mmCIF file of C-alpha atoms in Angstrom:
data_model
loop_
_atom_site.group_PDB
_atom_site.id
_atom_site.type_symbol
_atom_site.label_atom_id
_atom_site.label_comp_id
_atom_site.label_asym_id
_atom_site.label_seq_id
_atom_site.Cartn_x
_atom_site.Cartn_y
_atom_site.Cartn_z
ATOM 1 C CA MET G 1 -5.917 -11.741 23.921
ATOM 2 C CA SER G 2 -9.127 -12.760 22.269
ATOM 3 C CA LEU G 3 -9.565 -16.068 20.494
ATOM 4 C CA THR G 4 -10.069 -14.236 17.169
ATOM 5 C CA ILE G 5 -6.716 -12.427 17.469
ATOM 6 C CA ALA G 6 -4.916 -15.639 18.490
ATOM 7 C CA LEU G 7 -6.358 -17.510 15.504
ATOM 8 C CA ALA G 8 -5.435 -14.659 13.148
ATOM 9 C CA MET G 9 -1.846 -14.663 14.466
ATOM 10 C CA ALA G 10 -1.624 -18.433 14.061
ATOM 11 C CA GLY G 11 -2.835 -18.077 10.467
ATOM 12 C CA LEU G 12 -0.149 -15.445 9.763
ATOM 13 C CA ALA G 13 2.534 -17.674 11.255
ATOM 14 C CA THR G 14 1.434 -20.480 8.956
ATOM 15 C CA MET G 15 1.657 -18.216 5.894
ATOM 16 C CA VAL G 16 5.114 -16.938 6.821
ATOM 17 C CA ASP G 17 6.598 -20.290 7.830
ATOM 18 C CA PRO G 18 5.378 -22.971 5.366
ATOM 19 C CA GLN G 19 6.531 -26.550 5.624
ATOM 20 C CA PRO G 20 10.072 -26.772 4.222
ATOM 21 C CA ALA G 21 10.947 -28.825 1.191
ATOM 22 C CA ASP G 22 13.686 -31.455 1.114
ATOM 23 C CA LEU G 23 15.293 -32.441 -2.193
ATOM 24 C CA THR G 24 17.335 -35.603 -2.654
ATOM 25 C CA VAL G 25 19.244 -35.999 -5.919
ATOM 26 C CA ARG G 26 20.535 -39.388 -7.030
ATOM 27 C CA ILE G 27 23.516 -39.001 -9.343
ATOM 28 C CA ALA G 28 23.506 -41.645 -12.082
ATOM 29 C CA ASN G 29 26.051 -42.619 -14.758
ATOM 30 C CA VAL G 30 29.176 -41.252 -13.080
ATOM 31 C CA ARG G 31 31.988 -42.703 -15.191
ATOM 32 C CA SER G 32 34.603 -42.966 -12.434
ATOM 33 C CA GLY G 33 35.062 -42.585 -8.710
ATOM 34 C CA LYS G 34 37.720 -39.922 -9.211
ATOM 35 C CA GLY G 35 37.173 -36.467 -7.802
ATOM 36 C CA VAL G 36 33.957 -34.877 -6.651
ATOM 37 C CA VAL G 37 30.565 -33.833 -7.965
ATOM 38 C CA HIS G 38 29.640 -30.175 -7.504
ATOM 39 C CA ALA G 39 25.981 -29.208 -7.425
ATOM 40 C CA CYS G 40 24.283 -25.872 -7.626
ATOM 41 C CA LEU G 41 20.590 -25.264 -7.034
ATOM 42 C CA THR G 42 19.109 -21.939 -8.168
ATOM 43 C CA ARG G 43 15.719 -20.313 -8.635
ATOM 44 C CA ASN G 44 17.098 -17.438 -10.688
ATOM 45 C CA PRO G 45 17.374 -17.822 -14.494
ATOM 46 C CA ARG G 46 19.948 -14.996 -14.631
ATOM 47 C CA HIS G 47 22.362 -17.196 -12.674
ATOM 48 C CA PHE G 48 21.917 -20.361 -14.720
ATOM 49 C CA PRO G 49 23.756 -22.607 -15.525
ATOM 50 C CA ASP G 50 26.721 -21.203 -13.572
ATOM 51 C CA CYS G 51 25.151 -20.075 -10.333
ATOM 52 C CA ARG G 52 28.391 -19.094 -8.593
ATOM 53 C CA THR G 53 27.289 -15.447 -8.565
ATOM 54 C CA ASP G 54 23.814 -16.182 -7.194
ATOM 55 C CA PRO G 55 23.821 -15.176 -3.519
ATOM 56 C CA LEU G 56 20.725 -17.302 -2.889
ATOM 57 C CA ALA G 57 21.974 -20.454 -4.630
ATOM 58 C CA VAL G 58 22.435 -23.607 -2.611
ATOM 59 C CA ARG G 59 25.672 -25.463 -3.326
ATOM 60 C CA SER G 60 26.911 -28.881 -2.354
ATOM 61 C CA THR G 61 29.951 -31.025 -3.104
ATOM 62 C CA VAL G 62 30.161 -34.774 -2.572
ATOM 63 C CA PRO G 63 32.720 -37.450 -3.475
ATOM 64 C CA ALA G 64 32.070 -38.872 -6.946
ATOM 65 C CA THR G 65 31.390 -42.224 -5.293
ATOM 66 C CA ALA G 66 28.636 -40.830 -3.019
ATOM 67 C CA GLY G 67 25.820 -41.069 -5.540
ATOM 68 C CA LEU G 68 23.468 -38.832 -3.516
ATOM 69 C CA LEU G 69 23.054 -35.155 -2.731
ATOM 70 C CA HIS G 70 20.639 -33.847 -0.145
ATOM 71 C CA PHE G 71 19.250 -30.300 0.037
ATOM 72 C CA PRO G 72 17.252 -30.005 3.279
ATOM 73 C CA ALA G 73 14.892 -27.256 4.445
ATOM 74 C CA LEU G 74 14.434 -25.425 1.137
ATOM 75 C CA PRO G 75 11.642 -22.970 0.499
ATOM 76 C CA SER G 76 9.230 -24.738 -1.831
ATOM 77 C CA GLY G 77 9.221 -23.522 -5.418
ATOM 78 C CA ARG G 78 10.768 -24.076 -8.853
ATOM 79 C CA TYR G 79 14.489 -24.823 -9.072
ATOM 80 C CA ALA G 80 17.135 -25.786 -11.603
ATOM 81 C CA VAL G 81 19.910 -28.150 -10.542
ATOM 82 C CA THR G 82 23.296 -28.168 -12.268
ATOM 83 C CA LEU G 83 25.926 -30.853 -11.597
ATOM 84 C CA PHE G 84 29.457 -31.365 -12.818
ATOM 85 C CA HIS G 85 31.940 -34.145 -12.180
ATOM 86 C CA ASP G 86 35.196 -32.444 -11.198
ATOM 87 C CA GLU G 87 37.435 -35.438 -11.767
ATOM 88 C CA ASN G 88 40.688 -33.512 -11.182
ATOM 89 C CA ARG G 89 39.320 -31.411 -8.279
ATOM 90 C CA ASN G 90 40.282 -28.071 -9.798
ATOM 91 C CA GLN G 91 36.911 -26.477 -8.936
ATOM 92 C CA ARG G 92 35.887 -25.863 -12.574
ATOM 93 C CA LEU G 93 34.407 -27.682 -15.539
ATOM 94 C CA ASP G 94 37.346 -28.315 -17.858
ATOM 95 C CA MET G 95 36.731 -27.577 -21.532
ATOM 96 C CA VAL G 96 38.476 -28.371 -24.833
ATOM 97 C CA LEU G 97 37.491 -26.125 -27.748
ATOM 98 C CA GLY G 98 34.237 -25.299 -25.960
ATOM 99 C CA VAL G 99 33.361 -28.942 -25.257
ATOM 100 C CA PRO G 100 33.282 -30.147 -21.628
ATOM 101 C CA ARG G 101 35.972 -32.729 -20.797
ATOM 102 C CA GLU G 102 34.227 -33.638 -17.555
ATOM 103 C CA GLY G 103 30.727 -34.859 -16.894
ATOM 104 C CA PHE G 104 27.725 -32.650 -16.264
ATOM 105 C CA GLY G 105 24.023 -32.993 -15.649
ATOM 106 C CA PHE G 106 20.864 -30.949 -15.223
ATOM 107 C CA SER G 107 17.523 -31.452 -13.561
ATOM 108 C CA GLY G 108 15.085 -32.834 -16.097
ATOM 109 C CA ASN G 109 17.935 -34.696 -17.854
ATOM 110 C CA PRO G 110 17.773 -32.824 -21.165
ATOM 111 C CA ARG G 111 19.801 -34.179 -24.051
ATOM 112 C CA ILE G 112 22.698 -31.794 -24.638
ATOM 113 C CA ARG G 113 23.918 -31.047 -28.130
ATOM 114 C CA PHE G 114 25.214 -27.474 -28.361
ATOM 115 C CA GLY G 115 25.464 -25.464 -25.170
ATOM 116 C CA ALA G 116 23.575 -25.532 -21.929
ATOM 117 C CA PRO G 117 19.808 -25.970 -21.900
ATOM 118 C CA ARG G 118 17.518 -23.057 -21.148
ATOM 119 C CA PHE G 119 16.472 -22.499 -17.558
ATOM 120 C CA ARG G 120 12.802 -23.190 -18.315
ATOM 121 C CA GLU G 121 13.744 -26.586 -19.803
ATOM 122 C CA VAL G 122 15.298 -27.838 -16.579
ATOM 123 C CA THR G 123 13.244 -26.307 -13.790
ATOM 124 C CA ILE G 124 11.568 -28.715 -11.440
ATOM 125 C CA ALA G 125 8.868 -28.195 -8.844
ATOM 126 C CA VAL G 126 9.992 -28.792 -5.284
ATOM 127 C CA PRO G 127 6.836 -28.805 -3.139
ATOM 128 C CA PRO G 128 6.766 -28.962 0.660
ATOM 129 C CA GLY G 129 7.909 -32.337 1.947
ATOM 130 C CA GLN G 130 10.294 -34.779 0.274
ATOM 131 C CA THR G 131 11.151 -34.714 -3.445
ATOM 132 C CA ASP G 132 13.429 -37.292 -5.078
ATOM 133 C CA LEU G 133 15.200 -36.647 -8.358
ATOM 134 C CA ILE G 134 17.599 -38.597 -10.586
ATOM 135 C CA ILE G 135 20.152 -36.694 -12.655
ATOM 136 C CA ARG G 136 22.130 -38.658 -15.233
ATOM 137 C CA MET G 137 25.662 -37.414 -15.837
ATOM 138 C CA GLN G 138 26.626 -36.851 -19.484
ATOM 139 C CA TYR G 139 30.129 -37.036 -20.921
ATOM 140 C CA LEU G 140 30.924 -35.659 -24.347
ATOM 141 C CA LEU G 141 34.634 -36.551 -24.421
#
């Protein structure tokens, strides 16, 4: 194999296998240590904010007392992160007359008034290497 071919193959390998991205999310303002915090990370606006139907979404659940979520070895790109504090561990965000009874949060920490924010308002860049993010939980009731 010639040196030119070997260098070309090495260049292709670099393009196909970029350095992975690691995202660490610090969860702030959790009102109690009850239950768990569910997180969903998606790149697809069609599956936001509930990314349960996104086959490529990355999900994680931690105890409410953990305070940190870690998403290792992600492809770099733009993502939206959705969190909710499942205080009663029933696997869903409980609502009363359309208002969440449990806490929630989004990347970018938008102020929530009526409904979920738009995908473009909460996307964050996750470049190769380590990215740290703080998401503040919000409680309406």
